[in-house]
mmCIF file of C-alpha atoms in Angstrom:
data_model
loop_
_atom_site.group_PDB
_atom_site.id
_atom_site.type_symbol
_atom_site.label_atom_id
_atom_site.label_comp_id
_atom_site.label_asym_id
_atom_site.label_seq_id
_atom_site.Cartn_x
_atom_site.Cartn_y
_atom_site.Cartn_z
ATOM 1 C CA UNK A 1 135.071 166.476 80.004
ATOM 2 C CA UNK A 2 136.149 168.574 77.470
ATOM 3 C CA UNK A 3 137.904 171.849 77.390
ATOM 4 C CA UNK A 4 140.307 170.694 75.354
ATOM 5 C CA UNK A 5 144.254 171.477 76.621
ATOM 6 C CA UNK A 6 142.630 172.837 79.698
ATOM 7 C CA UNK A 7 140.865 169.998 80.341
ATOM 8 C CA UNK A 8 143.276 168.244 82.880
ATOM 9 C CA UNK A 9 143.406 171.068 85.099
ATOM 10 C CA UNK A 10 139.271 171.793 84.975
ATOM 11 C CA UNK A 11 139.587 168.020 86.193
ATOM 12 C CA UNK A 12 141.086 168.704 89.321
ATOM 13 C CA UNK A 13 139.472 170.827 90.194
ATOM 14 C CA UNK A 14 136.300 169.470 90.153
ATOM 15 C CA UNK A 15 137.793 166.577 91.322
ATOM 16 C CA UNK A 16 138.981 168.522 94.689
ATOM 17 C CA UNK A 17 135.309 169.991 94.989
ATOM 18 C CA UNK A 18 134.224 166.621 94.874
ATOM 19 C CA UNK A 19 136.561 165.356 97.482
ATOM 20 C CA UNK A 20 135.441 168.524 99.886
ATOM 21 C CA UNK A 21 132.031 167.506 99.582
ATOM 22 C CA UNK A 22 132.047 164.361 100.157
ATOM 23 C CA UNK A 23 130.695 163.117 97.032
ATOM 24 C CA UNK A 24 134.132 161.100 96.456
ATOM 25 C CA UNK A 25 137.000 159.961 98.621
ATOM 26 C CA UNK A 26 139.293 159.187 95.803
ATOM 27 C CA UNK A 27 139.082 160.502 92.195
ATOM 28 C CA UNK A 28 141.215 159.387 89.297
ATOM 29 C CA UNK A 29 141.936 162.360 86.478
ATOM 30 C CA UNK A 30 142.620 160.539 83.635
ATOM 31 C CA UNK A 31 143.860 161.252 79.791
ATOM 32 C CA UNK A 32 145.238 159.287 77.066
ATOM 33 C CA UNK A 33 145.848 159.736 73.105
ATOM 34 C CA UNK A 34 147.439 157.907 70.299
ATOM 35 C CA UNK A 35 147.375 160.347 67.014
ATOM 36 C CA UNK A 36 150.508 158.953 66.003
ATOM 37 C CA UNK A 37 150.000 155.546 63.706
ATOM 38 C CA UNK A 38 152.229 153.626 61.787
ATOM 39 C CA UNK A 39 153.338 154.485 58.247
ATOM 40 C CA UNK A 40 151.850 158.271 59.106
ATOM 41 C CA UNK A 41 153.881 161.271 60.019
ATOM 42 C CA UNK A 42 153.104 163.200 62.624
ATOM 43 C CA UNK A 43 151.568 166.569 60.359
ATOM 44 C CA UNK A 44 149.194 163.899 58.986
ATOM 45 C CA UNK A 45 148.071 163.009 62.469
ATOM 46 C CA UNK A 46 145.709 165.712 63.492
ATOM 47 C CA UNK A 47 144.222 165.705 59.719
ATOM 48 C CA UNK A 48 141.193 164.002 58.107
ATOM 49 C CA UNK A 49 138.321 165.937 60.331
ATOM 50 C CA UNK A 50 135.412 166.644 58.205
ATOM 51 C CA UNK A 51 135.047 170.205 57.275
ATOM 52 C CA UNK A 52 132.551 172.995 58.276
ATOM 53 C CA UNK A 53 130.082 173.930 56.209
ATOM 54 C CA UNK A 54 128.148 177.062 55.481
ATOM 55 C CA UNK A 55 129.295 179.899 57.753
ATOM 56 C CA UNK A 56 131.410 177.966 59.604
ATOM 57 C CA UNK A 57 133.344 177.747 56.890
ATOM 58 C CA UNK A 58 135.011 180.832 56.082
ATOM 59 C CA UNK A 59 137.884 180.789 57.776
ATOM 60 C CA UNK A 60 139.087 177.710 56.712
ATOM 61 C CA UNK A 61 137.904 179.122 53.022
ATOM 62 C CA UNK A 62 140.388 181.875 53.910
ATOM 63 C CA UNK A 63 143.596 179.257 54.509
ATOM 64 C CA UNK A 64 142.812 178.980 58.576
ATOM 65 C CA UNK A 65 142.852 175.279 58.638
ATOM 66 C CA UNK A 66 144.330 174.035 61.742
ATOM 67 C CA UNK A 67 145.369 175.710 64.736
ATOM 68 C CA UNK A 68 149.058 176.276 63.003
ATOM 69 C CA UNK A 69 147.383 178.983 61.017
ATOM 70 C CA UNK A 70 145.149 180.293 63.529
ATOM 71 C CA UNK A 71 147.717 180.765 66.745
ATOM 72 C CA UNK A 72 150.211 182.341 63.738
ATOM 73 C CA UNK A 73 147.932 184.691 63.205
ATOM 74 C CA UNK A 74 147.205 185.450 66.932
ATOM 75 C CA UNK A 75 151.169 185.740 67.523
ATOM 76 C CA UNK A 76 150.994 187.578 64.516
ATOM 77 C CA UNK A 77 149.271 190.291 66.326
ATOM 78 C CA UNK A 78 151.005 190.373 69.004
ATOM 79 C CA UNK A 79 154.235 190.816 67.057
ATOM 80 C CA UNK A 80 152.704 194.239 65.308
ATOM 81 C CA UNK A 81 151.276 195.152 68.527
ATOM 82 C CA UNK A 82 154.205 195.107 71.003
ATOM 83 C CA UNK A 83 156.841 194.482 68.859
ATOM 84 C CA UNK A 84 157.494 190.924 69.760
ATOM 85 C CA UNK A 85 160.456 188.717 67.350
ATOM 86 C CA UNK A 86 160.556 185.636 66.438
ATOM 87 C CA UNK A 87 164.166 185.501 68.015
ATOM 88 C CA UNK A 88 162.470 186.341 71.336
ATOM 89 C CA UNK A 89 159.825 183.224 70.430
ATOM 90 C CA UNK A 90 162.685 181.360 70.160
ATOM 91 C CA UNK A 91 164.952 181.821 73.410
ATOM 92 C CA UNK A 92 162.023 179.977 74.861
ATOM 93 C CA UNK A 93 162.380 177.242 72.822
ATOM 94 C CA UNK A 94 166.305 177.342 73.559
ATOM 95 C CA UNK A 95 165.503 177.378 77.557
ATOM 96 C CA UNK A 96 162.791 174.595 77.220
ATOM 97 C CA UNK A 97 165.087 172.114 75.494
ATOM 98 C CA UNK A 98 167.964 172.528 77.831
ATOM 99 C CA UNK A 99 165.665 171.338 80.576
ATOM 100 C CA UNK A 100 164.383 168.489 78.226
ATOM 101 C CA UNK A 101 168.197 167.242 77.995
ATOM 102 C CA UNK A 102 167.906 166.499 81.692
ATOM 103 C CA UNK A 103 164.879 164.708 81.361
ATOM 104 C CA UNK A 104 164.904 160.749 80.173
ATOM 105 C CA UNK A 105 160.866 161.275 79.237
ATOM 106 C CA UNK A 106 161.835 163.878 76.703
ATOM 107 C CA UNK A 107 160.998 163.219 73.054
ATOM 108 C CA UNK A 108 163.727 165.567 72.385
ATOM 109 C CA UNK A 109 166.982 166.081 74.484
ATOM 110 C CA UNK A 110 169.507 167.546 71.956
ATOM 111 C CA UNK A 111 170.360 170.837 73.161
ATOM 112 C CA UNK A 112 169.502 173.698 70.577
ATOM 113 C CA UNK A 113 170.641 177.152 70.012
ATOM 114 C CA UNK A 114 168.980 179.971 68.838
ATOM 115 C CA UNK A 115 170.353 179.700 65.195
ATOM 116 C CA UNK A 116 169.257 176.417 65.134
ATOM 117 C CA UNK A 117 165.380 177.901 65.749
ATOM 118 C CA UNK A 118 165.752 180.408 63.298
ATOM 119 C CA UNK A 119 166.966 177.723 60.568
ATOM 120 C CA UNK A 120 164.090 175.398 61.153
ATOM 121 C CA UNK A 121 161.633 175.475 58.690
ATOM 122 C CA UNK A 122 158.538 177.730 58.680
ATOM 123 C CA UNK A 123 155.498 175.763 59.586
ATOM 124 C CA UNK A 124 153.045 178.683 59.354
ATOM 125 C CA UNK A 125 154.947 182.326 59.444
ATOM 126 C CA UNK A 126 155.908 183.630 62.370
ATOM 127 C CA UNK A 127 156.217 180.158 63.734
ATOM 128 C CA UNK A 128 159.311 177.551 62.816
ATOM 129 C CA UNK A 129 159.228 174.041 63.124
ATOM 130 C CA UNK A 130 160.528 174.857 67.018
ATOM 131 C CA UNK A 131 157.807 177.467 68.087
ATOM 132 C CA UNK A 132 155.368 174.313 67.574
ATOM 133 C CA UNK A 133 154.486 171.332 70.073
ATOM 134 C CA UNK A 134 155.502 167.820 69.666
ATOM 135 C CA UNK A 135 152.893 164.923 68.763
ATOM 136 C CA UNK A 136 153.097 162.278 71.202
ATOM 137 C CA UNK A 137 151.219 158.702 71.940
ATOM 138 C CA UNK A 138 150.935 157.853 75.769
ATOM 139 C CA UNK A 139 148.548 158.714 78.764
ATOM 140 C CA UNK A 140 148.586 159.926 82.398
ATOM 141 C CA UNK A 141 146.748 160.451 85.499
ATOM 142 C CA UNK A 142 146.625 162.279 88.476
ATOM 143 C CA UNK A 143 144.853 160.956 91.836
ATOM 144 C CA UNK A 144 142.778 163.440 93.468
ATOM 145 C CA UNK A 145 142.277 162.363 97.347
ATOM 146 C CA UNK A 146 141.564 164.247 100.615
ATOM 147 C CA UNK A 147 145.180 165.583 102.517
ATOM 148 C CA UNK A 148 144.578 163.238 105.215
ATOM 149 C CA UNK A 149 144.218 160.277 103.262
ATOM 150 C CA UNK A 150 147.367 161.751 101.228
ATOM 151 C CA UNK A 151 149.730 161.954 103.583
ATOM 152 C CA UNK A 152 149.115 157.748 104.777
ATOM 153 C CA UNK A 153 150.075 157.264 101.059
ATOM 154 C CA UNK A 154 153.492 155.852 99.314
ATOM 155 C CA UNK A 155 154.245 158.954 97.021
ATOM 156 C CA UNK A 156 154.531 162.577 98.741
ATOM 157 C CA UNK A 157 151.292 164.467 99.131
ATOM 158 C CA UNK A 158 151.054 167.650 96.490
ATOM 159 C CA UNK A 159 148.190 170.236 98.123
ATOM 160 C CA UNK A 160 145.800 172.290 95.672
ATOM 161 C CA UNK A 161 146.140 175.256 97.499
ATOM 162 C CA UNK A 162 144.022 177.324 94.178
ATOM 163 C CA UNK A 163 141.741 177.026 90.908
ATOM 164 C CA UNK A 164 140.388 179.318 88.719
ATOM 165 C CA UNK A 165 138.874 179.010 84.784
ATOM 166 C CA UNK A 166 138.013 181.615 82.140
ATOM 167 C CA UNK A 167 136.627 180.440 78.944
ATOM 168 C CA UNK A 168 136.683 184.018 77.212
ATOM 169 C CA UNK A 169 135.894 182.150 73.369
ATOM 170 C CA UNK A 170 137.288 183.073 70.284
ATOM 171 C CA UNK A 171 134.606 185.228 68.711
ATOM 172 C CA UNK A 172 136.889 186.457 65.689
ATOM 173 C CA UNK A 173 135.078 189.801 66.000
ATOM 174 C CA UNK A 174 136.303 193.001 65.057
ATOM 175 C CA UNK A 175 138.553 194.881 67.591
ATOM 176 C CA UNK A 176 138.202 192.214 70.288
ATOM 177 C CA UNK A 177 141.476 191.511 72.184
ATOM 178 C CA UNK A 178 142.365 187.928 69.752
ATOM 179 C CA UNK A 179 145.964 187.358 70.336
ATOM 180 C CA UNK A 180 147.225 189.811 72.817
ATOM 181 C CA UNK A 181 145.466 188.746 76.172
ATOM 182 C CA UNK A 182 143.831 184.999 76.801
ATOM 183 C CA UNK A 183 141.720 183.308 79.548
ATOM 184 C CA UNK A 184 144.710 183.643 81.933
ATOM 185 C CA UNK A 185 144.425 186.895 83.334
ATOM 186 C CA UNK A 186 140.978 186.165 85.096
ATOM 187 C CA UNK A 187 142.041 182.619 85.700
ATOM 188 C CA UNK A 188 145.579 183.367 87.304
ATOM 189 C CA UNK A 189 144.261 185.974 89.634
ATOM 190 C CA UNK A 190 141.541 184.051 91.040
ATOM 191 C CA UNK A 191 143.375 180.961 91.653
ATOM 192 C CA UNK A 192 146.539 182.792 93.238
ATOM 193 C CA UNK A 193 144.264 184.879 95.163
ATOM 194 C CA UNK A 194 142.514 181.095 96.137
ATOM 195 C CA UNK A 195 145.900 179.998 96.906
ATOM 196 C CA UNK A 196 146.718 183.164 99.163
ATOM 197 C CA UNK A 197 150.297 184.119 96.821
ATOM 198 C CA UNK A 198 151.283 186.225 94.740
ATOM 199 C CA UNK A 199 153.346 185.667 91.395
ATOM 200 C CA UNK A 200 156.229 186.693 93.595
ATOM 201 C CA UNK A 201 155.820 183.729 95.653
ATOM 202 C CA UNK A 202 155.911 181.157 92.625
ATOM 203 C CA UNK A 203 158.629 179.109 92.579
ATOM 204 C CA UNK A 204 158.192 176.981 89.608
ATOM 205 C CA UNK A 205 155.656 177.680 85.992
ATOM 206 C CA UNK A 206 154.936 174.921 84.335
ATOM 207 C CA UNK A 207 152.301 176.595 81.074
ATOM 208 C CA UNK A 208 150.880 175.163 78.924
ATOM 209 C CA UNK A 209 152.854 175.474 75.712
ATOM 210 C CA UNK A 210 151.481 174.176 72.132
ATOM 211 C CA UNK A 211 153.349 177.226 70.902
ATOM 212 C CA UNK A 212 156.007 179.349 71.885
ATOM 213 C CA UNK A 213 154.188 182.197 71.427
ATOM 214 C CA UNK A 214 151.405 181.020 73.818
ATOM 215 C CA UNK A 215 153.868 180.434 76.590
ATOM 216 C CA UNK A 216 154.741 184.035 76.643
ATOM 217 C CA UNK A 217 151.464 185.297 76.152
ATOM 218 C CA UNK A 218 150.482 183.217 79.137
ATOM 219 C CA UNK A 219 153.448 185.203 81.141
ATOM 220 C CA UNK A 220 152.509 188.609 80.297
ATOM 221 C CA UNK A 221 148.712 187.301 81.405
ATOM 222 C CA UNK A 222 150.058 186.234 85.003
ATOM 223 C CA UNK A 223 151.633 189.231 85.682
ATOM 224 C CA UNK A 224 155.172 187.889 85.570
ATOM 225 C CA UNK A 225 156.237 190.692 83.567
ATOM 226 C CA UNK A 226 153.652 193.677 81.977
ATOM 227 C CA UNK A 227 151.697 193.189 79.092
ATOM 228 C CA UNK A 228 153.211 193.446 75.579
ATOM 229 C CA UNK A 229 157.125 192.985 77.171
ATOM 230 C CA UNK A 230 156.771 189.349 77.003
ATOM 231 C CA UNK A 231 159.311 189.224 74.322
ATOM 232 C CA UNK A 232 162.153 191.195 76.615
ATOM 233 C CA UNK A 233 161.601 188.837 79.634
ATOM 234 C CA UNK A 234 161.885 185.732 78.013
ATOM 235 C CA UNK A 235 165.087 186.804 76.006
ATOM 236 C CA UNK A 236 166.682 187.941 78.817
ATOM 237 C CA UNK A 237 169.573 185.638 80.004
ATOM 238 C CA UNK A 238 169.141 183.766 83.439
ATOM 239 C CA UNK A 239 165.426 183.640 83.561
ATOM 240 C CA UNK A 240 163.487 181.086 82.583
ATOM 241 C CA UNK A 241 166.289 177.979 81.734
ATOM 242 C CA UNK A 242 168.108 176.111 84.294
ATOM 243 C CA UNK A 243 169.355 178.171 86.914
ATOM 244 C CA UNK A 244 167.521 181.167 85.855
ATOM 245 C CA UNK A 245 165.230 183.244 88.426
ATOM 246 C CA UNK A 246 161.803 181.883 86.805
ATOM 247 C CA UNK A 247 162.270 178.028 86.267
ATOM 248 C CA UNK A 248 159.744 177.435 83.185
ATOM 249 C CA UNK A 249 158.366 174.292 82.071
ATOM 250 C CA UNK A 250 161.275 172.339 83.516
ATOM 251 C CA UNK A 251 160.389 169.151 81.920
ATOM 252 C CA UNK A 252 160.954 170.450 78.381
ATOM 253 C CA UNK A 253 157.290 171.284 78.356
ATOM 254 C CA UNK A 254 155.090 170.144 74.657
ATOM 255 C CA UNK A 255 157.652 171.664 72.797
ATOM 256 C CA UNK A 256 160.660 169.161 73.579
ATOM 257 C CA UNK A 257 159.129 166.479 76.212
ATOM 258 C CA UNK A 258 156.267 165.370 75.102
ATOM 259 C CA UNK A 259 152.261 166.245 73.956
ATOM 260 C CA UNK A 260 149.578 165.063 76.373
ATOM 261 C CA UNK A 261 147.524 168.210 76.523
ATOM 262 C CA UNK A 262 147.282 169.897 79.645
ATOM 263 C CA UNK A 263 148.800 166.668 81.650
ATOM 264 C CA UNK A 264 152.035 167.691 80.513
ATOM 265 C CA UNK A 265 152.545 171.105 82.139
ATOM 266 C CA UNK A 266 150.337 168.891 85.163
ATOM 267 C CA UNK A 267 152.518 166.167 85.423
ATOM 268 C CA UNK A 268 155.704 167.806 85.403
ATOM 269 C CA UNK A 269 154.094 170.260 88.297
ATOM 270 C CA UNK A 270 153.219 167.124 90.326
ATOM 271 C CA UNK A 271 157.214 166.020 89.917
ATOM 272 C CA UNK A 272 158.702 169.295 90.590
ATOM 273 C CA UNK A 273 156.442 169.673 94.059
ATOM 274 C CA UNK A 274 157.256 166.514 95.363
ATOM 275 C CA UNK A 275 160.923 166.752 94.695
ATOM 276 C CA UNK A 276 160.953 163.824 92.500
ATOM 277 C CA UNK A 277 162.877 165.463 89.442
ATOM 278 C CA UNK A 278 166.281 164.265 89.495
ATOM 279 C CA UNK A 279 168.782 166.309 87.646
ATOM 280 C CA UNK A 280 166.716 168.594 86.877
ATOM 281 C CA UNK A 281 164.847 169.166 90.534
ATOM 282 C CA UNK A 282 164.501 173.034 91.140
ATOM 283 C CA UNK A 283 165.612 173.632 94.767
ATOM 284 C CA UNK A 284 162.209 175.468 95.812
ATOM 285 C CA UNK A 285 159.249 174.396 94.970
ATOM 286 C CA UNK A 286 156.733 175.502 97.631
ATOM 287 C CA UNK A 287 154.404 177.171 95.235
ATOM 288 C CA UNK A 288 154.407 175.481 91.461
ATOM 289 C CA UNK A 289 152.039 177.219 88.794
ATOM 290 C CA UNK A 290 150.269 175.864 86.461
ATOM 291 C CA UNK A 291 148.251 176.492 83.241
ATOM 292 C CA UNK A 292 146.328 174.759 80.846
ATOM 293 C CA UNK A 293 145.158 176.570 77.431
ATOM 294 C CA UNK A 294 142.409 175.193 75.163
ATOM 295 C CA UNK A 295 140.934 175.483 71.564
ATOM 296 C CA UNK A 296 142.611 178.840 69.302
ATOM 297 C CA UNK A 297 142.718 180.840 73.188
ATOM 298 C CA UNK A 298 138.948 179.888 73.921
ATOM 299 C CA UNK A 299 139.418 178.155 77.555
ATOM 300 C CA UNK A 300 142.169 178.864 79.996
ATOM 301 C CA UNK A 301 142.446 176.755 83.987
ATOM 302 C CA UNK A 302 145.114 177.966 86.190
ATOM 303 C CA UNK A 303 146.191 175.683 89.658
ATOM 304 C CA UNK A 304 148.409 176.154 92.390
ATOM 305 C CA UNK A 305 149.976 173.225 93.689
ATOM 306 C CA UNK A 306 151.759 173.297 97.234
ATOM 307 C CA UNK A 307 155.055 171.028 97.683
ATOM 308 C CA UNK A 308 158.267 170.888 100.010
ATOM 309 C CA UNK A 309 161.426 172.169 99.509
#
């Protein structure tokens, strides 16, 4: 399969269907990558594709290369749009890395202040060197079996109480909505309405987050807070870090754990619902959310995992 970073959570849910019809008692959902080589850095290790040609090739004859240019120029928008700051990009990436420092996976565990966000270099502008996700070798998987078969298991059983996909496309046409809404708000609804919550019942958010910027967007798109105050809600103190009111990517997320797609924000849903977190364990996790985002906003799977506090 391939949806790209919402691949992993398209899996399971097909996987589930599967299960429910009886086509499967026990399906593995598995991803793995190496980018990173030796003597390379980690810039160079998303390079080398062959290039478009013809049509295809006019944005990347216009400088949009990579998704760094393309997901500035979509935060970009939403900046002149709502008013949006790269200091409110930021507190994100402050929260995220203080829950990476409790977490021995973490690529990165240093804690990090704002200033220090705003002095890393510009990759693309509006996004530093910390709006951007980590590159990362390793692989994971997530079992798929029925609950009763679940619970005669060693680890906890985590129910998929919801599902939903939206795979709105980037169609880089004039006055579309690029950059200020994304595949979540159709996906979130349906698979919290699935699920039978509401975002007021979420205990935990684990989004997918190759950018800061798409982290918040993803917020706004949930209904967490109303479109285009993103930036506000994030910034505001005791919300999404440890011990705030909206426990966010509590694993340090792509930007300071690690990058394996949509199997990070997965994996780290899968920990928090069965209690298995360790310093870092929120202290309700009924309902976790979680999203996976793929291509420049062109594919979007939302789940909702059930767990026991």
């Amino acid at each position: 399969m391939q949806a790209f970073g919402s691949t992993a959570g398209a899996m399971v849910q097909y996987a589930a269907l599967a299960v429910e019809a009886g086509m499967a008692d026990t399906v593995a959902c598995v991803f793995a990558d190496a980018p990173l080589q030796p003597g390379s850095s980690s810039g160079a290790a998303y390079t080398g594709r062959s290039e478009p040609l013809g049509w295809a090739g006019l944005r990347e004859a216009s400088g949009f290369v990579n998704p760094n240019t393309q997901y500035a120029l979509a935060a970009r928008r939403h900046m002149q749009a709502y008013g949006t700051t790269s200091e409110q990009l930021g507190a994100i990436a402050v929260a995220q890395r203080a829950w990476a420092a409790m977490n021995p996976l973490a690529q990165l565990r240093t804690p990090i202040t704002l200033a220090d966000h705003q002095a890393s270099r510009l990759v693309v502008e509006p996004f530093h060197l910390l709006d951007c996700c980590l590159v990362s070798n390793g692989g994971a998987a997530v079992i798929v079996t029925s609950g009763d078969r679940a619970k005669a298991l060693a680890q906890p059983p985590v129910s998929v109480l919801g599902w939903g996909q939206a795979h709105p496309g980037n169609r880089w046409r004039r006055n579309d909505d690029f950059g200020l809404v994304s595949g979540a708000a159709r996906s979130g609804p349906a698979a919290l309405e699935m699920a039978g919550v509401g975002v007021e019942d979420v205990d935990v958010v684990e989004l997918y987050d190759c950018y800061t910027y798409t982290a918040l967007l993803t917020l706004e798109d949930y209904g967490f807070c109303k479109k285009g105050e993103g930036g506000a809600f994030v910034s505001t103190p005791g919300v999404l870090g440890p011990g705030g009111s909206l426990p966010l990517n509590t694993g340090g997320g792509q930007l300071s754990s690690y990058y394996m797609w949509g199997m990070t924000p997965l994996a780290e849903a899968v920990i928090q619902a069965r209690g298995q977190a360790g310093q870092r364990q929120v202290d309700r996790h009924d309902i976790v959310l979680v999203s996976g985002n793929g291509g420049i906003l062109d594919h979007h799977s939302t789940l909702v995992l059930g767990g026991t506090s």
